PDB file of C-alpha atoms in Angstrom:
ATOM      1  CA  ALA A  34       3.658  11.604  12.610  1.00  0.00           C
ATOM      2  CA  GLN A  35       3.211  11.711   8.894  1.00  0.00           C
ATOM      3  CA  THR A  36      -0.335  11.907   7.593  1.00  0.00           C
ATOM      4  CA  VAL A  37      -1.833  11.673   4.136  1.00  0.00           C
ATOM      5  CA  THR A  38      -5.215  13.249   3.420  1.00  0.00           C
ATOM      6  CA  GLN A  39      -7.469  12.594   0.456  1.00  0.00           C
ATOM      7  CA  SER A  40     -10.363  15.024   0.704  1.00  0.00           C
ATOM      8  CA  GLN A  41     -12.497  13.515  -2.059  1.00  0.00           C
ATOM      9  CA  PRO A  42     -14.131  10.245  -0.949  1.00  0.00           C
ATOM     10  CA  GLU A  43     -15.691   9.818  -4.390  1.00  0.00           C
ATOM     11  CA  MET A  44     -15.195  11.260  -7.864  1.00  0.00           C
ATOM     12  CA  SER A  45     -16.778  10.548 -11.219  1.00  0.00           C
ATOM     13  CA  VAL A  46     -15.700  11.270 -14.771  1.00  0.00           C
ATOM     14  CA  GLN A  47     -17.066  10.685 -18.237  1.00  0.00           C
ATOM     15  CA  GLU A  48     -15.170   8.309 -20.460  1.00  0.00           C
ATOM     16  CA  ALA A  49     -12.479  10.149 -22.482  1.00  0.00           C
ATOM     17  CA  GLU A  50     -12.554  13.144 -20.139  1.00  0.00           C
ATOM     18  CA  THR A  51      -9.928  14.279 -17.633  1.00  0.00           C
ATOM     19  CA  VAL A  52     -10.163  14.007 -13.859  1.00  0.00           C
ATOM     20  CA  THR A  53      -7.897  15.184 -11.044  1.00  0.00           C
ATOM     21  CA  LEU A  54      -7.662  13.485  -7.662  1.00  0.00           C
ATOM     22  CA  SER A  55      -6.348  15.491  -4.725  1.00  0.00           C
ATOM     23  CA  CYS A  56      -3.891  14.544  -2.001  1.00  0.00           C
ATOM     24  CA  THR A  57      -2.168  16.523   0.716  1.00  0.00           C
ATOM     25  CA  TYR A  58       0.359  15.292   3.236  1.00  0.00           C
ATOM     26  CA  ASP A  59       2.049  16.463   6.359  1.00  0.00           C
ATOM     27  CA  THR A  60       5.681  15.750   7.132  1.00  0.00           C
ATOM     28  CA  SER A  61       8.748  17.448   8.529  1.00  0.00           C
ATOM     29  CA  GLU A  62      11.036  15.288   6.396  1.00  0.00           C
ATOM     30  CA  SER A  63      12.769  16.772   3.366  1.00  0.00           C
ATOM     31  CA  ASP A  64      13.468  13.612   1.396  1.00  0.00           C
ATOM     32  CA  TYR A  65      10.625  11.275   0.643  1.00  0.00           C
ATOM     33  CA  TYR A  66       8.641   9.515  -2.041  1.00  0.00           C
ATOM     34  CA  LEU A  67       5.023   9.967  -2.993  1.00  0.00           C
ATOM     35  CA  PHE A  68       2.891   7.403  -4.756  1.00  0.00           C
ATOM     36  CA  TRP A  69      -0.487   6.847  -6.282  1.00  0.00           C
ATOM     37  CA  TYR A  70      -1.807   3.302  -6.076  1.00  0.00           C
ATOM     38  CA  LYS A  71      -4.912   1.935  -7.791  1.00  0.00           C
ATOM     39  CA  GLN A  72      -7.042  -0.781  -6.191  1.00  0.00           C
ATOM     40  CA  PRO A  73      -9.716  -2.233  -8.497  1.00  0.00           C
ATOM     41  CA  PRO A  74     -12.474  -4.520  -7.201  1.00  0.00           C
ATOM     42  CA  SER A  75     -10.043  -7.432  -7.594  1.00  0.00           C
ATOM     43  CA  ARG A  76      -8.293  -5.910  -4.532  1.00  0.00           C
ATOM     44  CA  GLN A  77      -4.783  -6.025  -5.987  1.00  0.00           C
ATOM     45  CA  MET A  78      -2.975  -2.775  -5.218  1.00  0.00           C
ATOM     46  CA  ILE A  79      -1.246  -1.542  -8.367  1.00  0.00           C
ATOM     47  CA  LEU A  80       1.393   1.188  -8.477  1.00  0.00           C
ATOM     48  CA  VAL A  81       0.280   3.941 -10.853  1.00  0.00           C
ATOM     49  CA  ILE A  82       2.995   6.560 -10.479  1.00  0.00           C
ATOM     50  CA  ARG A  83       5.856   7.562  -8.209  1.00  0.00           C
ATOM     51  CA  GLN A  84       7.465  10.922  -7.430  1.00  0.00           C
ATOM     52  CA  GLU A  85      10.741  11.621  -5.660  1.00  0.00           C
ATOM     53  CA  ALA A  86      10.513  14.772  -3.548  1.00  0.00           C
ATOM     54  CA  TYR A  87      13.926  16.047  -4.655  1.00  0.00           C
ATOM     55  CA  LYS A  88      12.807  16.105  -8.290  1.00  0.00           C
ATOM     56  CA  GLN A  89      11.082  19.291  -9.384  1.00  0.00           C
ATOM     57  CA  GLN A  90       9.810  17.734 -12.586  1.00  0.00           C
ATOM     58  CA  ASN A  91       6.393  16.158 -12.257  1.00  0.00           C
ATOM     59  CA  ALA A  92       6.223  12.436 -12.951  1.00  0.00           C
ATOM     60  CA  THR A  93       4.258  11.160 -15.946  1.00  0.00           C
ATOM     61  CA  GLU A  94       3.196   7.647 -16.935  1.00  0.00           C
ATOM     62  CA  ASN A  95       1.219   7.567 -20.174  1.00  0.00           C
ATOM     63  CA  ARG A  96      -2.241   9.026 -19.358  1.00  0.00           C
ATOM     64  CA  PHE A  97      -1.339   9.579 -15.701  1.00  0.00           C
ATOM     65  CA  SER A  98       0.526  12.627 -14.440  1.00  0.00           C
ATOM     66  CA  VAL A  99       1.008  14.349 -11.124  1.00  0.00           C
ATOM     67  CA  ASN A 100       1.127  17.934  -9.936  1.00  0.00           C
ATOM     68  CA  PHE A 101       3.647  17.944  -7.099  1.00  0.00           C
ATOM     69  CA  GLN A 102       3.774  21.126  -5.055  1.00  0.00           C
ATOM     70  CA  LYS A 103       6.372  20.512  -2.334  1.00  0.00           C
ATOM     71  CA  ALA A 104       5.924  23.796  -0.470  1.00  0.00           C
ATOM     72  CA  ALA A 105       2.184  23.297  -0.331  1.00  0.00           C
ATOM     73  CA  LYS A 106       2.606  19.568   0.443  1.00  0.00           C
ATOM     74  CA  SER A 107       0.207  18.728  -2.330  1.00  0.00           C
ATOM     75  CA  PHE A 108       0.342  15.784  -4.728  1.00  0.00           C
ATOM     76  CA  SER A 109      -2.572  15.496  -7.156  1.00  0.00           C
ATOM     77  CA  LEU A 110      -3.108  12.857  -9.827  1.00  0.00           C
ATOM     78  CA  LYS A 111      -4.456  13.754 -13.263  1.00  0.00           C
ATOM     79  CA  ILE A 112      -5.953  11.036 -15.425  1.00  0.00           C
ATOM     80  CA  SER A 113      -6.376  12.042 -19.058  1.00  0.00           C
ATOM     81  CA  ASP A 114      -8.622  10.328 -21.618  1.00  0.00           C
ATOM     82  CA  SER A 115     -10.309   8.329 -18.862  1.00  0.00           C
ATOM     83  CA  GLN A 116     -11.151   4.730 -19.662  1.00  0.00           C
ATOM     84  CA  LEU A 117     -13.661   2.339 -18.104  1.00  0.00           C
ATOM     85  CA  GLY A 118     -10.743   0.317 -16.765  1.00  0.00           C
ATOM     86  CA  ASP A 119      -9.608   3.295 -14.700  1.00  0.00           C
ATOM     87  CA  ALA A 120     -12.554   2.817 -12.362  1.00  0.00           C
ATOM     88  CA  ALA A 121     -11.084   1.863  -8.991  1.00  0.00           C
ATOM     89  CA  MET A 122     -10.142   3.083  -5.540  1.00  0.00           C
ATOM     90  CA  TYR A 123      -7.108   5.364  -5.714  1.00  0.00           C
ATOM     91  CA  PHE A 124      -4.779   5.739  -2.775  1.00  0.00           C
ATOM     92  CA  CYS A 125      -2.143   8.391  -2.234  1.00  0.00           C
ATOM     93  CA  ALA A 126       0.847   7.192  -0.194  1.00  0.00           C
ATOM     94  CA  TRP A 127       4.055   8.580   1.343  1.00  0.00           C
ATOM     95  CA  MET A 128       7.371   7.002   2.283  1.00  0.00           C
ATOM     96  CA  ASN A 129      10.430   8.504   3.912  1.00  0.00           C
ATOM     97  CA  SER A 130      13.475   7.995   1.718  1.00  0.00           C
ATOM     98  CA  GLY A 131      16.069   8.250   4.447  1.00  0.00           C
ATOM     99  CA  GLY A 132      16.934   6.561   7.697  1.00  0.00           C
ATOM    100  CA  SER A 133      15.433   3.250   8.666  1.00  0.00           C
ATOM    101  CA  ASN A 134      11.869   3.883   7.643  1.00  0.00           C
ATOM    102  CA  TYR A 135      10.452   1.419   5.157  1.00  0.00           C
ATOM    103  CA  LYS A 136       6.721   1.761   5.468  1.00  0.00           C
ATOM    104  CA  LEU A 137       4.104   3.292   3.215  1.00  0.00           C
ATOM    105  CA  THR A 138       1.609   5.664   4.830  1.00  0.00           C
ATOM    106  CA  PHE A 139      -1.675   5.729   2.923  1.00  0.00           C
ATOM    107  CA  GLY A 140      -4.597   8.095   2.687  1.00  0.00           C
ATOM    108  CA  LYS A 141      -8.171   6.837   2.975  1.00  0.00           C
ATOM    109  CA  GLY A 142      -8.654   6.691  -0.762  1.00  0.00           C
ATOM    110  CA  THR A 143     -10.841   8.178  -3.480  1.00  0.00           C
ATOM    111  CA  LEU A 144     -13.341   5.995  -5.305  1.00  0.00           C
ATOM    112  CA  LEU A 145     -13.297   6.873  -9.008  1.00  0.00           C
ATOM    113  CA  THR A 146     -16.281   6.012 -11.189  1.00  0.00           C
ATOM    114  CA  VAL A 147     -15.968   6.233 -14.974  1.00  0.00           C
ATOM    115  CA  ASN A 148     -19.261   6.748 -16.803  1.00  0.00           C
ATOM    116  CA  PRO A 149     -19.632   5.500 -20.388  1.00  0.00           C
TER     117      PRO A 149
ATOM    118  CA  ASP B 117       7.611 -13.815 -13.770  1.00  0.00           C
ATOM    119  CA  ALA B 118       5.395 -14.674 -10.819  1.00  0.00           C
ATOM    120  CA  GLY B 119       4.097 -11.751  -8.850  1.00  0.00           C
ATOM    121  CA  VAL B 120       3.327 -11.662  -5.147  1.00  0.00           C
ATOM    122  CA  THR B 121       1.031 -14.482  -4.093  1.00  0.00           C
ATOM    123  CA  GLN B 122      -0.964 -14.871  -0.908  1.00  0.00           C
ATOM    124  CA  SER B 123      -2.931 -17.688   0.649  1.00  0.00           C
ATOM    125  CA  PRO B 124      -5.652 -18.280   1.479  1.00  0.00           C
ATOM    126  CA  THR B 125      -7.805 -15.788  -0.439  1.00  0.00           C
ATOM    127  CA  HIS B 126     -10.582 -15.850   2.147  1.00  0.00           C
ATOM    128  CA  LEU B 127     -10.783 -17.040   5.727  1.00  0.00           C
ATOM    129  CA  ILE B 128     -13.469 -17.145   8.410  1.00  0.00           C
ATOM    130  CA  LYS B 129     -12.531 -17.493  12.066  1.00  0.00           C
ATOM    131  CA  THR B 130     -14.211 -16.988  15.420  1.00  0.00           C
ATOM    132  CA  ARG B 131     -13.134 -14.723  18.236  1.00  0.00           C
ATOM    133  CA  GLY B 132     -10.227 -16.056  20.267  1.00  0.00           C
ATOM    134  CA  GLN B 133      -8.882 -18.266  17.507  1.00  0.00           C
ATOM    135  CA  GLN B 134      -5.503 -17.970  15.880  1.00  0.00           C
ATOM    136  CA  VAL B 135      -4.799 -17.500  12.168  1.00  0.00           C
ATOM    137  CA  THR B 136      -1.788 -17.794   9.868  1.00  0.00           C
ATOM    138  CA  LEU B 137      -1.597 -16.002   6.534  1.00  0.00           C
ATOM    139  CA  ARG B 138       1.069 -16.716   3.939  1.00  0.00           C
ATOM    140  CA  CYS B 139       2.902 -14.679   1.344  1.00  0.00           C
ATOM    141  CA  SER B 140       5.366 -15.499  -1.402  1.00  0.00           C
ATOM    142  CA  PRO B 141       7.253 -12.462  -2.701  1.00  0.00           C
ATOM    143  CA  LYS B 142       7.832 -11.517  -6.287  1.00  0.00           C
ATOM    144  CA  SER B 143      10.701 -13.461  -7.812  1.00  0.00           C
ATOM    145  CA  GLY B 144      14.029 -11.952  -6.744  1.00  0.00           C
ATOM    146  CA  HIS B 145      12.593  -9.848  -3.931  1.00  0.00           C
ATOM    147  CA  ASP B 146      14.055 -10.199  -0.436  1.00  0.00           C
ATOM    148  CA  THR B 147      11.833  -7.941   1.671  1.00  0.00           C
ATOM    149  CA  VAL B 148       8.228  -8.513   2.739  1.00  0.00           C
ATOM    150  CA  SER B 149       5.857  -6.023   4.326  1.00  0.00           C
ATOM    151  CA  TRP B 150       2.403  -6.683   5.745  1.00  0.00           C
ATOM    152  CA  TYR B 151      -0.500  -4.230   5.790  1.00  0.00           C
ATOM    153  CA  GLN B 152      -4.008  -4.374   7.256  1.00  0.00           C
ATOM    154  CA  GLN B 153      -6.797  -2.722   5.281  1.00  0.00           C
ATOM    155  CA  ALA B 154     -10.075  -2.289   7.137  1.00  0.00           C
ATOM    156  CA  LEU B 155     -13.213  -1.780   5.081  1.00  0.00           C
ATOM    157  CA  GLY B 156     -13.310   1.699   3.580  1.00  0.00           C
ATOM    158  CA  GLN B 157      -9.833   2.596   4.812  1.00  0.00           C
ATOM    159  CA  GLY B 158      -6.335   2.789   3.420  1.00  0.00           C
ATOM    160  CA  PRO B 159      -3.839   0.068   4.303  1.00  0.00           C
ATOM    161  CA  GLN B 160      -2.063   0.337   7.655  1.00  0.00           C
ATOM    162  CA  PHE B 161       1.528  -0.905   8.026  1.00  0.00           C
ATOM    163  CA  ILE B 162       1.900  -3.884  10.368  1.00  0.00           C
ATOM    164  CA  PHE B 163       5.584  -4.827   9.997  1.00  0.00           C
ATOM    165  CA  GLN B 164       8.381  -5.572   7.568  1.00  0.00           C
ATOM    166  CA  TYR B 165      10.755  -8.530   7.356  1.00  0.00           C
ATOM    167  CA  TYR B 166      14.220  -8.587   5.885  1.00  0.00           C
ATOM    168  CA  GLU B 167      16.910 -11.244   6.348  1.00  0.00           C
ATOM    169  CA  GLU B 168      14.444 -13.248   8.414  1.00  0.00           C
ATOM    170  CA  GLU B 169      14.099 -10.520  11.030  1.00  0.00           C
ATOM    171  CA  GLU B 170      11.419  -7.981  11.817  1.00  0.00           C
ATOM    172  CA  ARG B 171      12.953  -4.682  10.806  1.00  0.00           C
ATOM    173  CA  GLN B 172      10.171  -2.207  11.461  1.00  0.00           C
ATOM    174  CA  ARG B 173       6.791  -2.424  13.147  1.00  0.00           C
ATOM    175  CA  GLY B 174       3.672  -0.324  12.987  1.00  0.00           C
ATOM    176  CA  ASN B 175       1.234   0.391  15.779  1.00  0.00           C
ATOM    177  CA  PHE B 176      -0.109  -3.136  16.203  1.00  0.00           C
ATOM    178  CA  PRO B 177      -0.247  -5.244  19.382  1.00  0.00           C
ATOM    179  CA  ASP B 178       1.951  -8.229  20.075  1.00  0.00           C
ATOM    180  CA  ARG B 179      -0.908 -10.495  19.024  1.00  0.00           C
ATOM    181  CA  PHE B 180       0.373  -9.806  15.520  1.00  0.00           C
ATOM    182  CA  SER B 181       3.591 -11.644  14.796  1.00  0.00           C
ATOM    183  CA  GLY B 182       5.399 -12.800  11.728  1.00  0.00           C
ATOM    184  CA  HIS B 183       8.154 -14.828  10.270  1.00  0.00           C
ATOM    185  CA  GLN B 184      10.311 -14.815   7.178  1.00  0.00           C
ATOM    186  CA  PHE B 185      11.816 -17.991   5.807  1.00  0.00           C
ATOM    187  CA  PRO B 186      15.174 -18.456   4.043  1.00  0.00           C
ATOM    188  CA  ASN B 187      13.374 -18.466   0.680  1.00  0.00           C
ATOM    189  CA  TYR B 188      12.008 -14.975   1.580  1.00  0.00           C
ATOM    190  CA  SER B 189       8.408 -16.122   1.923  1.00  0.00           C
ATOM    191  CA  SER B 190       6.602 -14.876   4.988  1.00  0.00           C
ATOM    192  CA  GLU B 191       3.809 -15.654   7.417  1.00  0.00           C
ATOM    193  CA  LEU B 192       1.597 -13.342   9.426  1.00  0.00           C
ATOM    194  CA  ASN B 193       0.157 -14.800  12.617  1.00  0.00           C
ATOM    195  CA  VAL B 194      -2.627 -13.257  14.639  1.00  0.00           C
ATOM    196  CA  ASN B 195      -3.503 -14.703  18.043  1.00  0.00           C
ATOM    197  CA  ALA B 196      -6.625 -14.231  20.160  1.00  0.00           C
ATOM    198  CA  LEU B 197      -8.621 -12.861  17.250  1.00  0.00           C
ATOM    199  CA  LEU B 198     -10.962  -9.931  17.852  1.00  0.00           C
ATOM    200  CA  LEU B 199     -13.914  -8.832  15.749  1.00  0.00           C
ATOM    201  CA  GLY B 200     -11.876  -5.738  14.847  1.00  0.00           C
ATOM    202  CA  ASP B 201      -9.240  -7.886  13.182  1.00  0.00           C
ATOM    203  CA  SER B 202     -11.640  -8.462  10.289  1.00  0.00           C
ATOM    204  CA  ALA B 203      -9.914  -6.867   7.320  1.00  0.00           C
ATOM    205  CA  LEU B 204      -8.043  -7.410   4.089  1.00  0.00           C
ATOM    206  CA  TYR B 205      -4.445  -8.347   4.806  1.00  0.00           C
ATOM    207  CA  LEU B 206      -2.024  -7.291   2.113  1.00  0.00           C
ATOM    208  CA  CYS B 207       1.490  -8.508   1.581  1.00  0.00           C
ATOM    209  CA  ALA B 208       3.980  -6.413  -0.369  1.00  0.00           C
ATOM    210  CA  SER B 209       7.435  -7.363  -1.550  1.00  0.00           C
ATOM    211  CA  SER B 210      10.397  -5.261  -2.544  1.00  0.00           C
ATOM    212  CA  LEU B 211      14.132  -5.293  -2.977  1.00  0.00           C
ATOM    213  CA  GLU B 212      16.305  -3.974  -0.181  1.00  0.00           C
ATOM    214  CA  GLN B 213      17.942  -1.825  -2.840  1.00  0.00           C
ATOM    215  CA  GLY B 214      14.889  -0.078  -4.189  1.00  0.00           C
ATOM    216  CA  ARG B 215      12.620  -0.688  -1.233  1.00  0.00           C
ATOM    217  CA  GLU B 216      10.512   2.316  -2.158  1.00  0.00           C
ATOM    218  CA  THR B 217       8.810   0.280  -4.855  1.00  0.00           C
ATOM    219  CA  GLN B 218       6.556  -2.241  -3.192  1.00  0.00           C
ATOM    220  CA  TYR B 219       4.558  -4.768  -5.184  1.00  0.00           C
ATOM    221  CA  PHE B 220       1.353  -5.965  -3.577  1.00  0.00           C
ATOM    222  CA  GLY B 221      -0.355  -9.312  -3.579  1.00  0.00           C
ATOM    223  CA  PRO B 222      -4.118  -9.790  -3.965  1.00  0.00           C
ATOM    224  CA  GLY B 223      -4.630 -10.013  -0.218  1.00  0.00           C
ATOM    225  CA  THR B 224      -6.361 -12.356   2.214  1.00  0.00           C
ATOM    226  CA  ARG B 225      -9.845 -11.397   3.348  1.00  0.00           C
ATOM    227  CA  LEU B 226     -10.247 -12.349   7.020  1.00  0.00           C
ATOM    228  CA  LEU B 227     -13.645 -12.350   8.684  1.00  0.00           C
ATOM    229  CA  VAL B 228     -13.819 -12.819  12.448  1.00  0.00           C
ATOM    230  CA  LEU B 229     -17.213 -13.839  13.822  1.00  0.00           C
TER     231      LEU B 229
END
C-alpha cells in the first residue's frame, strides 16, 4: 500500500523568509502524481502545486516550488518570501496515474506558522 | 464560476442515528470523491462516484454509502453512527479527463455524541 509521510508536525518561519516542508512516500508504481495542498483554518483544501513523476523538471508556482527526488521518493515544498497568508496546514498527497485508481493518499500534514 | 459546495456546514448527531451529507461539484465536473478527515489527520478516501456509480472505495465499512445524481451532485450517507465517525467530511470534484486535479469543498463538520 502506498504511504505518504510528513515528518514535521509543525514548522515556523519569519515573514519574508524561506521555509521547506518535507515529504516522503512509498510506492512501487512508476507513474504517479504528487501534490501539495494547503488547508487554512477555513478548512477548504486548496491545491498549491502538482508534479508528474515522469517529469524531471521541478514544478514551480510563483513563490512555491518543489524538490522532487524520484529515486529517493522525496517531494519537498519550498515557500519563498513567506507571507502571513501562507499560515495553514500543508498536506502532501500521492495519486497513481495509471489503471483504475482515482484516490488521493495524504500525509498527516505539517502546520506552518508565519511570524510577523 | 461556482466552486464545490457542501451542506450542511456543521451537524450534531447521536450514536446510532443516520446522517446525509450533500455535495455539489464545481461547474462542469462529472466526478465526485468523498474523504473523511479526523482531527489532526490527513483526509482518508471513502469512495468516488462517476456516471452515478461507485467506481472506487476506500477502507470504510458498508455503513458508509453514497449516491450520485444525474446532475452530478452527490450524497454521503452514514448509518448507525459511532463516536469515531466524528470528523470533517470533504467532497472533491474533478473531470474524468483530468481526474488528477481534485477541487475540494469547505467540508461538513460532523460531531457524534
